[in-house]
PDB file of C-alpha atoms in Angstrom:
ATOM      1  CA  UNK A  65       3.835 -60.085  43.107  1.00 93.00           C
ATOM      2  CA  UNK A  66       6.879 -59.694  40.666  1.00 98.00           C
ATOM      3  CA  UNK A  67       7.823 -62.974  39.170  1.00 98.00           C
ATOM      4  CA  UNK A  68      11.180 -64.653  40.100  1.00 97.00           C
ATOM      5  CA  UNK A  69      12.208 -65.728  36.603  1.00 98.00           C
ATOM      6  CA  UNK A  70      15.669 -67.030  35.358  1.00 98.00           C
ATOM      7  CA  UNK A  71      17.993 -65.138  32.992  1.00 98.00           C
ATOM      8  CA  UNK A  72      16.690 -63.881  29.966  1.00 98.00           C
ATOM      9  CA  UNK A  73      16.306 -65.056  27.174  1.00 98.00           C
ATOM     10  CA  UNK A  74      12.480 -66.683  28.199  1.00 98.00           C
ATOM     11  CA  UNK A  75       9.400 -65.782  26.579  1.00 98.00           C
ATOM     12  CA  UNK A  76       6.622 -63.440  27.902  1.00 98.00           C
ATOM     13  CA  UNK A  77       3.033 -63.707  26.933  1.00 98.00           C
ATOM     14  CA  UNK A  78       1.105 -60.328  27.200  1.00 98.00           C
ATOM     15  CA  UNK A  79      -2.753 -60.757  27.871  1.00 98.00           C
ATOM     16  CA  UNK A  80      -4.225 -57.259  28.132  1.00 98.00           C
ATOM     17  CA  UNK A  81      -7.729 -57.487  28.249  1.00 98.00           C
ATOM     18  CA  UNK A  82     -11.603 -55.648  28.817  1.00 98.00           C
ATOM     19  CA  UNK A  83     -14.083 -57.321  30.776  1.00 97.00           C
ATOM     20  CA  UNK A  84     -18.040 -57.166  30.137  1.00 96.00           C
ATOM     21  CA  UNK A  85     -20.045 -57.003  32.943  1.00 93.00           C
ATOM     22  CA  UNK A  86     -21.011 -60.566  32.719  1.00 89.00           C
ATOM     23  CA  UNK A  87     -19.324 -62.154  36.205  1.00 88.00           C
ATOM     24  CA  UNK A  88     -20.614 -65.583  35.435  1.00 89.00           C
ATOM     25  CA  UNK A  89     -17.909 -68.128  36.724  1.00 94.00           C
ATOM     26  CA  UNK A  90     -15.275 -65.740  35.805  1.00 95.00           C
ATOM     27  CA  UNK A  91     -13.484 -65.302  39.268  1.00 93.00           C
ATOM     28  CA  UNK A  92     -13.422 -69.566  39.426  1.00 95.00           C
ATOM     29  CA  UNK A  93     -12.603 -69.997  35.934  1.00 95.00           C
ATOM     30  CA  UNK A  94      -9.033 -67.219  36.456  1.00 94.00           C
ATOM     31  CA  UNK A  95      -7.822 -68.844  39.600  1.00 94.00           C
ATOM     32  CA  UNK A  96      -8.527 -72.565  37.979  1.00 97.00           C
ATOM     33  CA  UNK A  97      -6.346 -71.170  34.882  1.00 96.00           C
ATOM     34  CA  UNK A  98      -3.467 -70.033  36.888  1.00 95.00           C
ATOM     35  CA  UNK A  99      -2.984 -72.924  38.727  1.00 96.00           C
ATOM     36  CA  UNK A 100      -3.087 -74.707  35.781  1.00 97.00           C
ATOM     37  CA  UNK A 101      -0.833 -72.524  34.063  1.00 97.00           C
ATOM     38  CA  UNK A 102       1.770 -73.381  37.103  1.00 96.00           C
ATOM     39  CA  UNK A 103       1.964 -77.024  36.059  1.00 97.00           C
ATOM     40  CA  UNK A 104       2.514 -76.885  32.831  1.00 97.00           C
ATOM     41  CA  UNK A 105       5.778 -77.800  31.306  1.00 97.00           C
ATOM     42  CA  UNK A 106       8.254 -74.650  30.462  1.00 98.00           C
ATOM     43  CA  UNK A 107       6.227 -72.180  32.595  1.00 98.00           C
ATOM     44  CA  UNK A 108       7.860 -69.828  34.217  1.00 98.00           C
ATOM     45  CA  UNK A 109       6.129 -67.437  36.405  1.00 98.00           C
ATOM     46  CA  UNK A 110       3.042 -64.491  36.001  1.00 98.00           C
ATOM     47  CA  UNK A 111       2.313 -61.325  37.018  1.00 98.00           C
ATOM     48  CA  UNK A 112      -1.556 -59.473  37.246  1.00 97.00           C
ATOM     49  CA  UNK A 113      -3.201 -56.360  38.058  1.00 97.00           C
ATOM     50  CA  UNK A 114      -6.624 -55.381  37.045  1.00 96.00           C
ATOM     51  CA  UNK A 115      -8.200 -51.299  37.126  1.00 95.00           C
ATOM     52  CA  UNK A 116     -10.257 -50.983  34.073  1.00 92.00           C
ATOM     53  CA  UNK A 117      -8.254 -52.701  32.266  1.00 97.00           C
ATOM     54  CA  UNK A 118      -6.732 -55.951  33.264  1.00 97.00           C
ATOM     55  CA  UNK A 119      -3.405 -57.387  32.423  1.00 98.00           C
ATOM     56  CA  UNK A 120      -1.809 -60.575  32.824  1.00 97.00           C
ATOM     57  CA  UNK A 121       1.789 -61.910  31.948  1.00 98.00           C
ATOM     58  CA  UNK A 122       2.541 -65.064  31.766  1.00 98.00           C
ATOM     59  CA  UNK A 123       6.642 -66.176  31.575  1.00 98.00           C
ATOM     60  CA  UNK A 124       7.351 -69.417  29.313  1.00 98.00           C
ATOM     61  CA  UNK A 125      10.928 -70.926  28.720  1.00 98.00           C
ATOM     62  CA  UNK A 126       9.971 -71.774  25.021  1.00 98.00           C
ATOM     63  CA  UNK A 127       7.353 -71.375  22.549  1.00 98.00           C
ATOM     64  CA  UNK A 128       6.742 -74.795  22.425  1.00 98.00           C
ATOM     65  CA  UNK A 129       5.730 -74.019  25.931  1.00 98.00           C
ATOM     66  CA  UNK A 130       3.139 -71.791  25.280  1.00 98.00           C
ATOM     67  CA  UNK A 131       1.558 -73.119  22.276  1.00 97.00           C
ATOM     68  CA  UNK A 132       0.824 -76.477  24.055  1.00 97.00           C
ATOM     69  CA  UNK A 133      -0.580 -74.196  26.752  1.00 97.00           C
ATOM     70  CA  UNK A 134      -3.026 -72.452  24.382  1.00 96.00           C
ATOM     71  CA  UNK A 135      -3.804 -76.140  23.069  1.00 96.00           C
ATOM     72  CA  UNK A 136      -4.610 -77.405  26.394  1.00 96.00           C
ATOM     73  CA  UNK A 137      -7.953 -78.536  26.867  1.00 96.00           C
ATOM     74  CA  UNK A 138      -9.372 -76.943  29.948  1.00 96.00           C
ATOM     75  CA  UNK A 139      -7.818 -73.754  28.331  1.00 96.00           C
ATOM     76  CA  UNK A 140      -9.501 -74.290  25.078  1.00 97.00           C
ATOM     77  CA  UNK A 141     -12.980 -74.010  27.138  1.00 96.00           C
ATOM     78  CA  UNK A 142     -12.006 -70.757  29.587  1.00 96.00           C
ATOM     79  CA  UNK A 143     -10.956 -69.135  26.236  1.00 97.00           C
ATOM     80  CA  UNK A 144     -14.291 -69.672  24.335  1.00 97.00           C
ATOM     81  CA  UNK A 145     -15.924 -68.608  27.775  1.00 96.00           C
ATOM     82  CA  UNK A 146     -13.819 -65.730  27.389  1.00 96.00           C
ATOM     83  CA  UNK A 147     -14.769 -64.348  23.805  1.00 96.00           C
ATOM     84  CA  UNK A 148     -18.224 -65.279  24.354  1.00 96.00           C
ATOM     85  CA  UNK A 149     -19.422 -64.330  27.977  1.00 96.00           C
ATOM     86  CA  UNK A 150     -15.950 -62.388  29.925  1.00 97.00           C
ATOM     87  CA  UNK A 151     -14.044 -60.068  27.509  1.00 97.00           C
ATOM     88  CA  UNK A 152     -15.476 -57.274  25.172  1.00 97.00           C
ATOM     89  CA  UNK A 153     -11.649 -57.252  23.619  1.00 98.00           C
ATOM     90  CA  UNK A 154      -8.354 -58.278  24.103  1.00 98.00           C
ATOM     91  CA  UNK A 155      -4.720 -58.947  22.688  1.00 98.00           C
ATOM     92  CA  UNK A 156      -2.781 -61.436  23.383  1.00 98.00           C
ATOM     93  CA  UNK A 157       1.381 -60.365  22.471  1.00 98.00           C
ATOM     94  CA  UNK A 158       3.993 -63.453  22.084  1.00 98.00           C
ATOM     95  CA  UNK A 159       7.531 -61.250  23.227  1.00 98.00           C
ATOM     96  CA  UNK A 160      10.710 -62.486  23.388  1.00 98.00           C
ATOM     97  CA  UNK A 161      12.465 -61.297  27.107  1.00 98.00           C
ATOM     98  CA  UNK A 162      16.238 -60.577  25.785  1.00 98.00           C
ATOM     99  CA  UNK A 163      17.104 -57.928  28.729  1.00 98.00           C
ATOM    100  CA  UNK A 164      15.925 -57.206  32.635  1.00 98.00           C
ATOM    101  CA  UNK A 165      16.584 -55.320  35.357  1.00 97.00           C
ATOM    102  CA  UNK A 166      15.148 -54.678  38.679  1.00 97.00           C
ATOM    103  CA  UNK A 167      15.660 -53.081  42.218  1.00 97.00           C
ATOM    104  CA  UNK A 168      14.971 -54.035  45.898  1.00 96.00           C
ATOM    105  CA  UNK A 169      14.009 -58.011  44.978  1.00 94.00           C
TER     106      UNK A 169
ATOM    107  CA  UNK B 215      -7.143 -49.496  27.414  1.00 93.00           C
ATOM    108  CA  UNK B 216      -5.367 -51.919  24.975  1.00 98.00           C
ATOM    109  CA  UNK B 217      -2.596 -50.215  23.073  1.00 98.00           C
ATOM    110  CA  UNK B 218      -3.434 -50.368  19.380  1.00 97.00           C
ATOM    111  CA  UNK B 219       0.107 -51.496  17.647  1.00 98.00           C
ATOM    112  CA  UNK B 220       1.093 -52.254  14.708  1.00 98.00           C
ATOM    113  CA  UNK B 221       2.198 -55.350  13.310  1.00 98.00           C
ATOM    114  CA  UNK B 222       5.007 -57.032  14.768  1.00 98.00           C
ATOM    115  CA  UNK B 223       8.121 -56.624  15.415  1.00 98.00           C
ATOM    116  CA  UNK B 224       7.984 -54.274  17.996  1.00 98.00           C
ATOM    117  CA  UNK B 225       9.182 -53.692  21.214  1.00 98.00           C
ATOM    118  CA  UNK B 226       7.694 -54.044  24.868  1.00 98.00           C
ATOM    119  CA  UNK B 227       8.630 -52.863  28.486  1.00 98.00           C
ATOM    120  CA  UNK B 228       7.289 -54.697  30.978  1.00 98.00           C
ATOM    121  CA  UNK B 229       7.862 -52.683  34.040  1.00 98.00           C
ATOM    122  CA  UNK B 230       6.011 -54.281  36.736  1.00 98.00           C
ATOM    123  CA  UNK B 231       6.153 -52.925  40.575  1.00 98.00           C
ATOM    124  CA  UNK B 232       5.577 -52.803  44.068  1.00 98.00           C
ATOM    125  CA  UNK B 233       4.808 -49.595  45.981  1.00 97.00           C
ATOM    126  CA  UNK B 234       5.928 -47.894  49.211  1.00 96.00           C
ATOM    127  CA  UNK B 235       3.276 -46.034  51.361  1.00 93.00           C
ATOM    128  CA  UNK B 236       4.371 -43.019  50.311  1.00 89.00           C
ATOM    129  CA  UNK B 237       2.275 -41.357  47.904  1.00 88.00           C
ATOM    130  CA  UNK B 238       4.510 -37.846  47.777  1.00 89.00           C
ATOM    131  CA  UNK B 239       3.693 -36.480  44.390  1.00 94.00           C
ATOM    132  CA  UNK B 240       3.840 -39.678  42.791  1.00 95.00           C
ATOM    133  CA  UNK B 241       0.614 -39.630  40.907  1.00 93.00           C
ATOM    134  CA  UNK B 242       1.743 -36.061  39.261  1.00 95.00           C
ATOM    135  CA  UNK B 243       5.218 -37.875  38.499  1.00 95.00           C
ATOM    136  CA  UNK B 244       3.357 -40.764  36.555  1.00 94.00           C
ATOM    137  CA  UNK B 245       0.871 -38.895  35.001  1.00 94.00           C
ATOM    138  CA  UNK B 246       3.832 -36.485  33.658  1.00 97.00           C
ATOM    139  CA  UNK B 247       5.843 -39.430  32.795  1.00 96.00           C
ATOM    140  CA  UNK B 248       3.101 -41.207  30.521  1.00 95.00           C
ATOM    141  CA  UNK B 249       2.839 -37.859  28.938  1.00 96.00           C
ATOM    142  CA  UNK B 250       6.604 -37.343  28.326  1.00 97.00           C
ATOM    143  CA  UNK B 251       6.821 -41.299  26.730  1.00 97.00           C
ATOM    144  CA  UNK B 252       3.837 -40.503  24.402  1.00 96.00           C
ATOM    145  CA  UNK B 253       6.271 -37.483  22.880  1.00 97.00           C
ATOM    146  CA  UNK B 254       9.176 -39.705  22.271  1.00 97.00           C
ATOM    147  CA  UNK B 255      10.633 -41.446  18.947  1.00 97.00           C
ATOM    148  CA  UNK B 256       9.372 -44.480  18.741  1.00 98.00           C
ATOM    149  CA  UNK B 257       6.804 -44.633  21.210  1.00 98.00           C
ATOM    150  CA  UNK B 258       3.660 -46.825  20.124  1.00 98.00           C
ATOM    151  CA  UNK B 259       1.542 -46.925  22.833  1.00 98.00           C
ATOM    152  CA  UNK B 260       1.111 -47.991  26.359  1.00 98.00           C
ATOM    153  CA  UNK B 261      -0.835 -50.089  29.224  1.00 98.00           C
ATOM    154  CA  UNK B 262      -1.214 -49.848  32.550  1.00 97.00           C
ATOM    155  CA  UNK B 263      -3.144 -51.456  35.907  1.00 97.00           C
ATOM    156  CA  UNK B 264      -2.538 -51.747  39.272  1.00 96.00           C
ATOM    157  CA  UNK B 265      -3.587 -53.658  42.510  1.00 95.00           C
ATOM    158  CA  UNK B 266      -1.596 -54.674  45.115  1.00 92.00           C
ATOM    159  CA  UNK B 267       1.224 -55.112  42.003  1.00 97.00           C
ATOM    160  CA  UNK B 268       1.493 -52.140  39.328  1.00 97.00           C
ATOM    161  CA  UNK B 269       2.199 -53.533  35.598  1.00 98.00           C
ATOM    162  CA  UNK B 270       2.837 -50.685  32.880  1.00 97.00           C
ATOM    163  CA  UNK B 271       3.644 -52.001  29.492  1.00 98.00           C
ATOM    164  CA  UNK B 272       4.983 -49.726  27.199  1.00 98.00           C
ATOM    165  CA  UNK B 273       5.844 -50.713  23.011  1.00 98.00           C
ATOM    166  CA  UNK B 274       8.646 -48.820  21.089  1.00 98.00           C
ATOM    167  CA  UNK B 275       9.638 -48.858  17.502  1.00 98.00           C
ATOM    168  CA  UNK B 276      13.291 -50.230  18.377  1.00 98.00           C
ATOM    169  CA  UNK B 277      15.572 -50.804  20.667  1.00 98.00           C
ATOM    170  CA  UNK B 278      17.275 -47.437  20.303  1.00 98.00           C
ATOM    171  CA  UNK B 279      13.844 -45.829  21.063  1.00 98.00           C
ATOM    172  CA  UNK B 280      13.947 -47.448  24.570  1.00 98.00           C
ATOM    173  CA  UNK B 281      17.118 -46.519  25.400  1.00 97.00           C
ATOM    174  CA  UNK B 282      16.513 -42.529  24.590  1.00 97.00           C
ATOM    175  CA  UNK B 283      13.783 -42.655  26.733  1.00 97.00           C
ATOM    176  CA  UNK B 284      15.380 -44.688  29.725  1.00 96.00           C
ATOM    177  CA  UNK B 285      17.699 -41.617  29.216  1.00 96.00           C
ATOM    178  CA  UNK B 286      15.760 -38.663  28.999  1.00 96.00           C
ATOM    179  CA  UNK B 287      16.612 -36.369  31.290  1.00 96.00           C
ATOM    180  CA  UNK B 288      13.316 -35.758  32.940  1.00 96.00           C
ATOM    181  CA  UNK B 289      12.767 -39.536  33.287  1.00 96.00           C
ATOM    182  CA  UNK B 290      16.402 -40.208  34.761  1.00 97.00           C
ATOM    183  CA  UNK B 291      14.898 -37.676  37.742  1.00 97.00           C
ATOM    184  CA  UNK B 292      11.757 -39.771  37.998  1.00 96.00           C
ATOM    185  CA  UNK B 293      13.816 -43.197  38.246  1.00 97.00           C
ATOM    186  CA  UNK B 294      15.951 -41.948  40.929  1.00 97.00           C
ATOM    187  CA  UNK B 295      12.973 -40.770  42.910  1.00 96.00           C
ATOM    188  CA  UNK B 296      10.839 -44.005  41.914  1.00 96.00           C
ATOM    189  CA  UNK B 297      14.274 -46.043  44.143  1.00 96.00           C
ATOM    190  CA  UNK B 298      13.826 -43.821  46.871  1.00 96.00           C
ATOM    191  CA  UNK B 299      10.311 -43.107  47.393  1.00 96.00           C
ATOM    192  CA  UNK B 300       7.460 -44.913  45.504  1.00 97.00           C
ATOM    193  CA  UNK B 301       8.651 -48.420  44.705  1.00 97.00           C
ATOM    194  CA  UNK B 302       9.748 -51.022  47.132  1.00 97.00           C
ATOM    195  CA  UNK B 303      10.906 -53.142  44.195  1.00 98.00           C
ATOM    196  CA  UNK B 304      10.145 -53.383  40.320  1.00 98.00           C
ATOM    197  CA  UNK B 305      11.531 -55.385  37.864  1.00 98.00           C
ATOM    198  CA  UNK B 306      11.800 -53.787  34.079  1.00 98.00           C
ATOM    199  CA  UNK B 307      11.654 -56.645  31.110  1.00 98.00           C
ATOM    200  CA  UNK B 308      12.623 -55.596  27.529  1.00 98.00           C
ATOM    201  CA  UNK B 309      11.018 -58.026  25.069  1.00 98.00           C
ATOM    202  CA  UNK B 310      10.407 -58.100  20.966  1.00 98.00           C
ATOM    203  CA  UNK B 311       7.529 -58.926  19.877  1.00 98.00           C
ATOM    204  CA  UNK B 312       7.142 -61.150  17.479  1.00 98.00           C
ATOM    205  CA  UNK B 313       3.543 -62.381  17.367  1.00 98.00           C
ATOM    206  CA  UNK B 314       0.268 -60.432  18.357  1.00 98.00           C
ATOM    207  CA  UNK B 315      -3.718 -61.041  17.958  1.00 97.00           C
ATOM    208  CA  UNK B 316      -6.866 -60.052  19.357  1.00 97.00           C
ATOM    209  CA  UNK B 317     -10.548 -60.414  19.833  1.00 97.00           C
ATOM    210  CA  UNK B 318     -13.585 -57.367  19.913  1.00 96.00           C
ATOM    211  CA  UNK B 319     -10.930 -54.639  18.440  1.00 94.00           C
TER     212      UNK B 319
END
């Protein structure tokens, strides 16, 4: 799905990421974060597709926003998971949205 | 595969999509495409995944970068067919980055 978000400018937080081949809890773990990610204040929307690599953006009105959403506990937890049984690499980008454009939503 | 960047600032273009059913030379068109991008000013690098939703990210040097290549003439040809063949709807987000960091790179 293409996230509905308001006029730019908001923030976008690029999470483009390797798995391992560990599957432990991982499945659980992403759906728990994104609907925890949903009720946290300033967030926006996200968008995901996985082939061998996997991304994931996540839309935030502020950085405020997003830092208390690294800082959140729960999140804390699935990102130690994540560097120690999940991903092999990642990187994580902090982008300001100042322009966008679409067709046929 | 993650992009490897350099430092911030740069910029991103978050060009996430839905497809049509029709498949008419559209994997030759993107392949091409990816190809043509790498060759441009500015380009840094790209990212790309798709399941039900297709998210390509690409980073350029500057804002004028971007705009060359949403110009090129090659690419204008691809965009119009992308409208009336491939995509059902995509939304294209132009974003600077301003913070980046990683794990396992």
């Amino acid at each position: 799905m293409i996230a509905s978000t308001p006029q730019p400018p908001y923030y976008a937080v690029i999470f483009t990421n390797m798995r391992t081949d560990s599957d432990q809890g991982y499945a659980a773990m992403a759906k728990s974060m994104i609907e925890l990610a949903s009720q946290q204040q300033g967030y926006l929307g996200h968008e995901s597709a996985r082939e061998k690599t996997g991304i994931t953006v996540s839309y935030w009105k502020s950085l405020d926003a997003i830092k208390n959403w690294k800082q959140q506990t729960d999140h804390l937890i699935a990102q130690k998971y994540g560097r120690e049984k999940w991903y092999s690499s990642y990187k994580t980008r902090i982008a300001l949205v100042e322009q966008d454009y679409g067709f046929g939503l």
